[in-house]
Short mmCIF file of C-alpha atoms in Angstrom, two decimals:
data_model
loop_
_atom_site.label_atom_id
_atom_site.label_comp_id
_atom_site.label_asym_id
_atom_site.label_seq_id
_atom_site.Cartn_x
_atom_site.Cartn_y
_atom_site.Cartn_z
CA MET A 1 25.64 -7.46 -0.76
CA ILE A 2 24.49 -5.41 -3.94
CA TYR A 3 22.63 -7.97 -5.12
CA ALA A 4 20.32 -8.02 -2.17
CA LEU A 5 19.75 -4.90 -2.54
CA PHE A 6 19.04 -4.59 -5.60
CA TYR A 7 16.22 -7.34 -5.47
CA THR A 8 15.03 -6.00 -2.45
CA PHE A 9 14.88 -2.55 -3.97
CA ILE A 10 13.02 -4.38 -7.31
CA GLY A 11 10.06 -6.16 -4.65
CA PHE A 12 9.64 -3.24 -2.86
CA MET A 13 8.85 -0.70 -6.33
CA ALA A 14 7.14 -3.56 -7.81
CA MET A 15 4.90 -3.91 -5.14
CA GLU A 16 3.79 -0.19 -5.09
CA PHE A 17 3.37 0.57 -9.32
CA SER A 18 1.41 -3.21 -9.16
CA GLY A 19 0.07 -2.45 -6.81
CA TRP A 20 -1.40 0.79 -8.40
CA PHE A 21 -2.10 -0.96 -11.07
CA ILE A 22 -4.29 -3.65 -9.31
CA HIS A 23 -5.63 -0.94 -6.60
CA LYS A 24 -7.00 1.43 -9.83
CA TYR A 25 -7.90 -1.83 -12.16
CA ILE A 26 -9.17 -4.96 -10.39
CA MET A 27 -9.77 -3.38 -6.70
CA HIS A 28 -11.91 -0.42 -8.20
CA GLY A 29 -12.99 -3.07 -10.92
CA ILE A 30 -14.17 -6.47 -10.52
CA LEU A 31 -13.40 -6.93 -7.16
CA TRP A 32 -15.05 -3.22 -5.66
CA LYS A 33 -17.25 -5.38 -3.60
CA ILE A 34 -14.69 -6.63 -1.68
CA HIS A 35 -12.74 -3.39 -1.93
CA LYS A 36 -16.15 -1.16 -1.08
CA THR A 37 -15.67 -2.40 2.78
CA HIS A 38 -12.58 0.13 3.02
CA HIS A 39 -14.03 3.13 1.49
CA ALA A 40 -17.06 2.63 4.11
CA HIS A 41 -17.19 3.51 7.89
CA THR A 42 -17.10 0.03 9.56
CA LYS A 43 -17.91 -0.97 13.72
CA GLY A 44 -14.23 -3.74 13.48
CA PHE A 45 -11.30 -3.40 13.44
CA PHE A 46 -11.05 -5.67 10.69
CA GLU A 47 -12.76 -5.19 6.52
CA LEU A 48 -12.58 -7.69 4.69
CA ASN A 49 -10.38 -5.70 2.74
CA ASP A 50 -7.95 -7.16 4.42
CA LEU A 51 -7.96 -9.69 2.54
CA PHE A 52 -5.70 -8.21 -0.29
CA SER A 53 -3.28 -8.01 2.60
CA LEU A 54 -3.57 -11.80 3.50
CA LEU A 55 -2.84 -12.26 -0.25
CA PHE A 56 0.35 -10.00 -1.17
CA ALA A 57 1.61 -11.07 2.49
CA SER A 58 1.00 -14.84 1.03
CA ILE A 59 3.35 -13.98 -2.25
CA ALA A 60 6.03 -12.54 0.17
CA ILE A 61 5.94 -15.76 2.26
CA VAL A 62 6.29 -17.82 -0.86
CA LEU A 63 8.49 -16.37 -2.39
CA ILE A 64 10.99 -15.87 0.82
CA PHE A 65 11.00 -19.83 0.95
CA LEU A 66 11.51 -20.65 -2.30
CA GLY A 67 15.25 -18.47 -1.67
CA ILE A 68 16.21 -19.37 1.59
CA ASP A 69 17.64 -22.45 0.60
CA ARG A 70 20.65 -20.59 -1.68
CA TRP A 71 19.49 -17.10 -0.71
CA ASP A 72 18.54 -16.25 -4.07
CA TYR A 73 16.38 -13.53 -5.71
CA ARG A 74 13.43 -14.86 -4.59
CA PHE A 75 14.12 -14.48 -1.08
CA TRP A 76 15.54 -10.72 -2.22
CA LEU A 77 12.04 -10.21 -3.99
CA GLY A 78 9.84 -11.96 -0.79
CA LEU A 79 12.27 -9.46 1.85
CA GLY A 80 11.42 -6.50 -0.37
CA ILE A 81 7.65 -7.29 -0.59
CA THR A 82 7.19 -7.86 3.04
CA ILE A 83 8.98 -4.34 3.66
CA TYR A 84 6.76 -2.18 1.06
CA GLY A 85 4.52 -4.43 3.17
CA MET A 86 5.03 -3.36 6.66
CA SER A 87 5.47 0.13 5.41
CA TYR A 88 2.38 0.48 4.30
CA PHE A 89 -0.06 -0.93 7.50
CA PHE A 90 2.08 2.03 9.32
CA LEU A 91 1.61 4.24 6.92
CA HIS A 92 -1.38 3.19 5.74
CA ASP A 93 -3.80 1.65 8.24
CA VAL A 94 -1.86 3.51 11.40
CA LEU A 95 -0.90 6.77 10.25
CA ILE A 96 -3.72 7.08 7.66
CA HIS A 97 -6.72 5.95 8.50
CA ARG A 98 -5.47 5.15 12.34
CA ARG A 99 -6.76 1.86 12.64
CA LEU A 100 -3.93 2.30 15.91
CA LYS A 101 -4.12 5.30 17.80
CA LEU A 102 -0.36 6.07 17.76
CA PHE A 103 0.52 9.06 15.52
CA SER A 104 -1.39 12.50 14.77
CA LYS A 105 -1.67 14.42 11.23
CA PRO A 106 0.83 14.55 9.52
CA LYS A 107 1.12 18.53 8.96
CA LYS A 108 3.87 18.90 6.37
CA GLY A 109 6.60 17.40 4.32
CA TYR A 110 5.60 14.05 2.42
CA LEU A 111 3.34 12.27 5.18
CA ALA A 112 1.56 15.27 4.36
CA GLY A 113 1.73 15.27 1.08
CA ILE A 114 0.69 11.02 1.12
CA PHE A 115 -2.41 11.80 3.45
CA SER A 116 -3.39 14.36 0.96
CA ALA A 117 -3.97 12.39 -1.45
CA HIS A 118 -5.39 9.27 0.52
CA GLN A 119 -8.02 12.19 1.55
CA ALA A 120 -8.41 12.99 -2.26
CA HIS A 121 -9.33 8.96 -2.91
CA HIS A 122 -11.45 8.53 -0.21
CA TYR A 123 -13.53 11.03 -1.51
CA SER A 124 -15.36 9.31 -4.00
CA LYS A 125 -17.20 6.44 -1.80
CA GLU A 126 -17.81 5.06 -5.35
CA LYS A 127 -16.29 2.50 -6.86
CA ASP A 128 -15.82 4.76 -9.94
CA GLY A 129 -14.41 8.36 -9.37
CA ALA A 130 -11.85 7.98 -7.25
CA VAL A 131 -7.99 9.67 -7.68
CA SER A 132 -4.68 8.47 -6.97
CA PHE A 133 -4.42 5.29 -6.37
CA GLY A 134 -0.59 4.52 -4.82
CA LEU A 135 0.72 4.75 -1.59
CA PHE A 136 3.99 6.37 -1.90
CA ILE A 137 4.21 7.79 -5.43
CA VAL A 138 1.21 10.61 -5.17
CA PRO A 139 1.13 13.70 -7.71
CA LYS A 140 2.70 16.89 -6.77
CA LYS A 141 -0.31 18.31 -5.87
CA TYR A 142 -0.55 17.38 -3.31
CA PHE A 143 2.79 18.19 -1.60
CA LYS A 144 1.63 21.90 -1.93
CA ASN A 145 1.07 23.73 1.14
CA LYS A 146 -2.51 24.91 1.29
CA GLY A 147 -0.76 28.42 3.24
CA ARG A 148 0.22 29.63 -0.47
#
């Protein structure tokens, strides 16, 4: 059981750290033409940037299939990536960008800090100049109360 939890956690955290790197250096770099659809208002529900989610989901699916026969580390890494993807969808697409209008903007606590960091990231509509590339791990300054 500890083995499963360990590799699931590693899969989740690997997505946060690799996601930060990919977001900063690849999405805001060579693949900006795809990612910029996320920084601009679109009329439809989907945007070209959603292709990145399909790529990450494909990696998780392959790992799960490769590890399911023995329930080895690949299965648990894939599960961790899947949990990250589901968490990402809920936090980023539902709560922050309100692609499904289920909740209102968070006003305090951890979710409010993440919301503020993501707003700061989207302040720049250009390839350069963006800040805060992570989703779950963001600088402390975004968690400070604005009323103080």
